[in-house]
């Protein structure tokens, strides 16, 4: 474990090459790729921070990989974009009229999935699979969403 003091931001600790965690983040729960997923904030197996929130219409999943170059490769960015497009397709099917809410700056990602379209645990597991290098579940989800959208036309 290495510690870095970033002045006003405080100390960050890095474990085994994963994204550095702020002192207040060290106590956050750790997600297991096959474990339960609930609302709130947790550290992912790939070193990201994941926040799951729900409102009356959507599940909102925010994932950031601040300081973790292993999670910002072009291959992973493309996989996250495809998952986001699949989620946006579900929004279209649900009749949502909001603009797409996917942010992709290679570090901070935001996804929205309409309630009832996909259970949050399944969606989060897709994201965790990408973090760990398994692109299959996300590709399957994206292809299925494209098929449904194309059949509606």
Short mmCIF file of C-alpha atoms in Angstrom, two decimals:
data_model
loop_
_atom_site.label_atom_id
_atom_site.label_comp_id
_atom_site.label_asym_id
_atom_site.label_seq_id
_atom_site.Cartn_x
_atom_site.Cartn_y
_atom_site.Cartn_z
CA UNK A 1 0.00 0.00 0.00
CA UNK A 2 1.33 3.41 -0.99
CA UNK A 3 0.08 6.68 0.48
CA UNK A 4 0.07 9.99 -1.35
CA UNK A 5 -0.80 13.29 0.28
CA UNK A 6 -2.56 15.58 -2.17
CA UNK A 7 -2.62 18.61 0.10
CA UNK A 8 -6.13 19.93 0.63
CA UNK A 9 -7.59 16.78 -0.92
CA UNK A 10 -5.95 14.74 1.80
CA UNK A 11 -4.16 11.40 1.75
CA UNK A 12 -4.92 8.76 -0.87
CA UNK A 13 -3.91 5.12 -0.45
CA UNK A 14 -3.23 2.85 -3.40
CA UNK A 15 -3.59 -0.93 -3.07
CA UNK A 16 -1.98 -3.29 -5.57
CA UNK A 17 -2.13 -0.87 -8.51
CA UNK A 18 -5.86 -0.16 -8.20
CA UNK A 19 -7.31 3.33 -8.15
CA UNK A 20 -6.18 5.28 -5.09
CA UNK A 21 -8.76 5.54 -2.32
CA UNK A 22 -9.24 8.61 -0.18
CA UNK A 23 -9.07 8.04 3.56
CA UNK A 24 -12.87 8.36 3.84
CA UNK A 25 -13.35 5.77 1.05
CA UNK A 26 -11.29 3.02 2.68
CA UNK A 27 -14.24 2.05 4.86
CA UNK A 28 -16.71 1.77 1.96
CA UNK A 29 -18.14 -1.69 1.30
CA UNK A 30 -16.42 -3.77 -1.38
CA UNK A 31 -18.57 -5.23 -4.16
CA UNK A 32 -18.07 -8.85 -5.11
CA UNK A 33 -18.74 -9.63 -8.80
CA UNK A 34 -21.42 -12.16 -7.81
CA UNK A 35 -22.53 -10.64 -4.53
CA UNK A 36 -25.60 -8.56 -3.74
CA UNK A 37 -25.83 -5.00 -4.99
CA UNK A 38 -27.80 -2.40 -3.11
CA UNK A 39 -28.24 1.35 -3.12
CA UNK A 40 -25.35 3.47 -2.00
CA UNK A 41 -21.67 3.69 -2.72
CA UNK A 42 -19.08 0.89 -2.83
CA UNK A 43 -15.62 0.05 -4.14
CA UNK A 44 -15.61 -2.31 -7.13
CA UNK A 45 -13.23 -5.26 -7.68
CA UNK A 46 -11.48 -3.24 -10.41
CA UNK A 47 -10.80 -0.35 -8.05
CA UNK A 48 -13.64 1.93 -9.12
CA UNK A 49 -16.23 3.62 -7.00
CA UNK A 50 -19.79 2.70 -7.87
CA UNK A 51 -22.90 4.54 -6.72
CA UNK A 52 -26.37 3.08 -7.24
CA UNK A 53 -29.41 5.32 -6.82
CA UNK A 54 -33.01 4.96 -7.92
CA UNK A 55 -35.75 7.50 -8.43
CA UNK A 56 -39.34 7.09 -9.61
CA UNK A 57 -38.28 6.37 -13.20
CA UNK A 58 -34.64 5.19 -13.37
CA UNK A 59 -31.83 3.32 -11.70
CA UNK A 60 -28.79 5.58 -11.89
CA UNK A 61 -25.38 3.92 -11.80
CA UNK A 62 -22.32 6.10 -11.49
CA UNK A 63 -18.88 4.58 -11.86
CA UNK A 64 -15.59 6.38 -11.57
CA UNK A 65 -12.10 5.08 -12.11
CA UNK A 66 -10.17 8.07 -10.86
CA UNK A 67 -6.48 7.32 -11.14
CA UNK A 68 -6.77 3.77 -12.53
CA UNK A 69 -5.25 3.51 -15.99
CA UNK A 70 -6.13 -0.19 -16.27
CA UNK A 71 -9.83 0.76 -16.38
CA UNK A 72 -9.52 3.47 -19.03
CA UNK A 73 -8.26 1.47 -21.99
CA UNK A 74 -9.93 2.06 -25.34
CA UNK A 75 -11.31 -1.50 -25.32
CA UNK A 76 -13.01 -0.94 -21.94
CA UNK A 77 -14.21 2.54 -22.93
CA UNK A 78 -15.85 1.04 -26.04
CA UNK A 79 -17.49 -1.69 -23.94
CA UNK A 80 -18.87 0.86 -21.46
CA UNK A 81 -20.21 2.97 -24.37
CA UNK A 82 -22.01 -0.06 -25.83
CA UNK A 83 -23.59 -0.82 -22.45
CA UNK A 84 -24.68 2.82 -22.16
CA UNK A 85 -26.26 2.69 -25.64
CA UNK A 86 -28.09 -0.48 -24.62
CA UNK A 87 -29.44 1.30 -21.54
CA UNK A 88 -30.47 4.28 -23.69
CA UNK A 89 -32.33 1.88 -26.00
CA UNK A 90 -34.33 0.68 -23.01
CA UNK A 91 -35.12 4.32 -22.20
CA UNK A 92 -36.44 4.81 -25.74
CA UNK A 93 -38.62 1.72 -25.39
CA UNK A 94 -39.94 2.98 -22.06
CA UNK A 95 -40.90 6.28 -23.67
CA UNK A 96 -38.37 8.41 -21.83
CA UNK A 97 -37.86 11.79 -23.44
CA UNK A 98 -34.82 12.97 -21.50
CA UNK A 99 -31.50 13.43 -23.26
CA UNK A 100 -29.03 10.57 -22.98
CA UNK A 101 -27.43 10.64 -19.58
CA UNK A 102 -24.24 8.74 -20.27
CA UNK A 103 -21.06 10.57 -19.44
CA UNK A 104 -17.86 9.05 -20.73
CA UNK A 105 -14.68 10.93 -20.11
CA UNK A 106 -12.72 7.70 -19.60
CA UNK A 107 -12.76 8.17 -15.85
CA UNK A 108 -16.30 9.06 -14.78
CA UNK A 109 -19.27 7.16 -16.23
CA UNK A 110 -22.98 7.61 -15.62
CA UNK A 111 -25.64 5.16 -16.79
CA UNK A 112 -29.43 5.31 -16.49
CA UNK A 113 -31.70 2.30 -16.85
CA UNK A 114 -35.49 2.58 -16.63
CA UNK A 115 -37.12 0.79 -13.72
CA UNK A 116 -38.34 -2.62 -14.80
CA UNK A 117 -36.01 -2.84 -17.82
CA UNK A 118 -33.21 -4.62 -16.01
CA UNK A 119 -32.56 -5.37 -12.38
CA UNK A 120 -29.82 -3.14 -10.97
CA UNK A 121 -27.82 -6.16 -9.77
CA UNK A 122 -27.66 -7.58 -13.33
CA UNK A 123 -26.68 -4.19 -14.75
CA UNK A 124 -23.95 -3.66 -12.16
CA UNK A 125 -22.61 -7.18 -12.76
CA UNK A 126 -22.21 -6.32 -16.47
CA UNK A 127 -20.16 -3.29 -15.53
CA UNK A 128 -18.06 -5.29 -13.07
CA UNK A 129 -17.46 -7.93 -15.77
CA UNK A 130 -16.03 -5.24 -18.06
CA UNK A 131 -13.80 -4.01 -15.23
CA UNK A 132 -12.45 -7.54 -14.84
CA UNK A 133 -11.95 -8.02 -18.60
CA UNK A 134 -15.07 -10.03 -19.54
CA UNK A 135 -16.87 -8.18 -22.33
CA UNK A 136 -19.40 -10.95 -23.09
CA UNK A 137 -22.33 -9.92 -20.85
CA UNK A 138 -22.17 -6.28 -21.97
CA UNK A 139 -21.98 -7.26 -25.66
CA UNK A 140 -24.96 -9.60 -25.24
CA UNK A 141 -26.96 -6.82 -23.55
CA UNK A 142 -26.05 -4.27 -26.25
CA UNK A 143 -26.92 -6.66 -29.10
CA UNK A 144 -30.25 -7.57 -27.51
CA UNK A 145 -31.14 -3.87 -27.08
CA UNK A 146 -30.20 -3.13 -30.71
CA UNK A 147 -32.35 -6.03 -31.91
CA UNK A 148 -35.37 -4.82 -29.97
CA UNK A 149 -34.95 -1.24 -31.21
CA UNK A 150 -34.50 -2.36 -34.84
CA UNK A 151 -37.59 -4.59 -34.66
CA UNK A 152 -39.69 -1.62 -33.47
CA UNK A 153 -38.93 0.39 -36.61
#
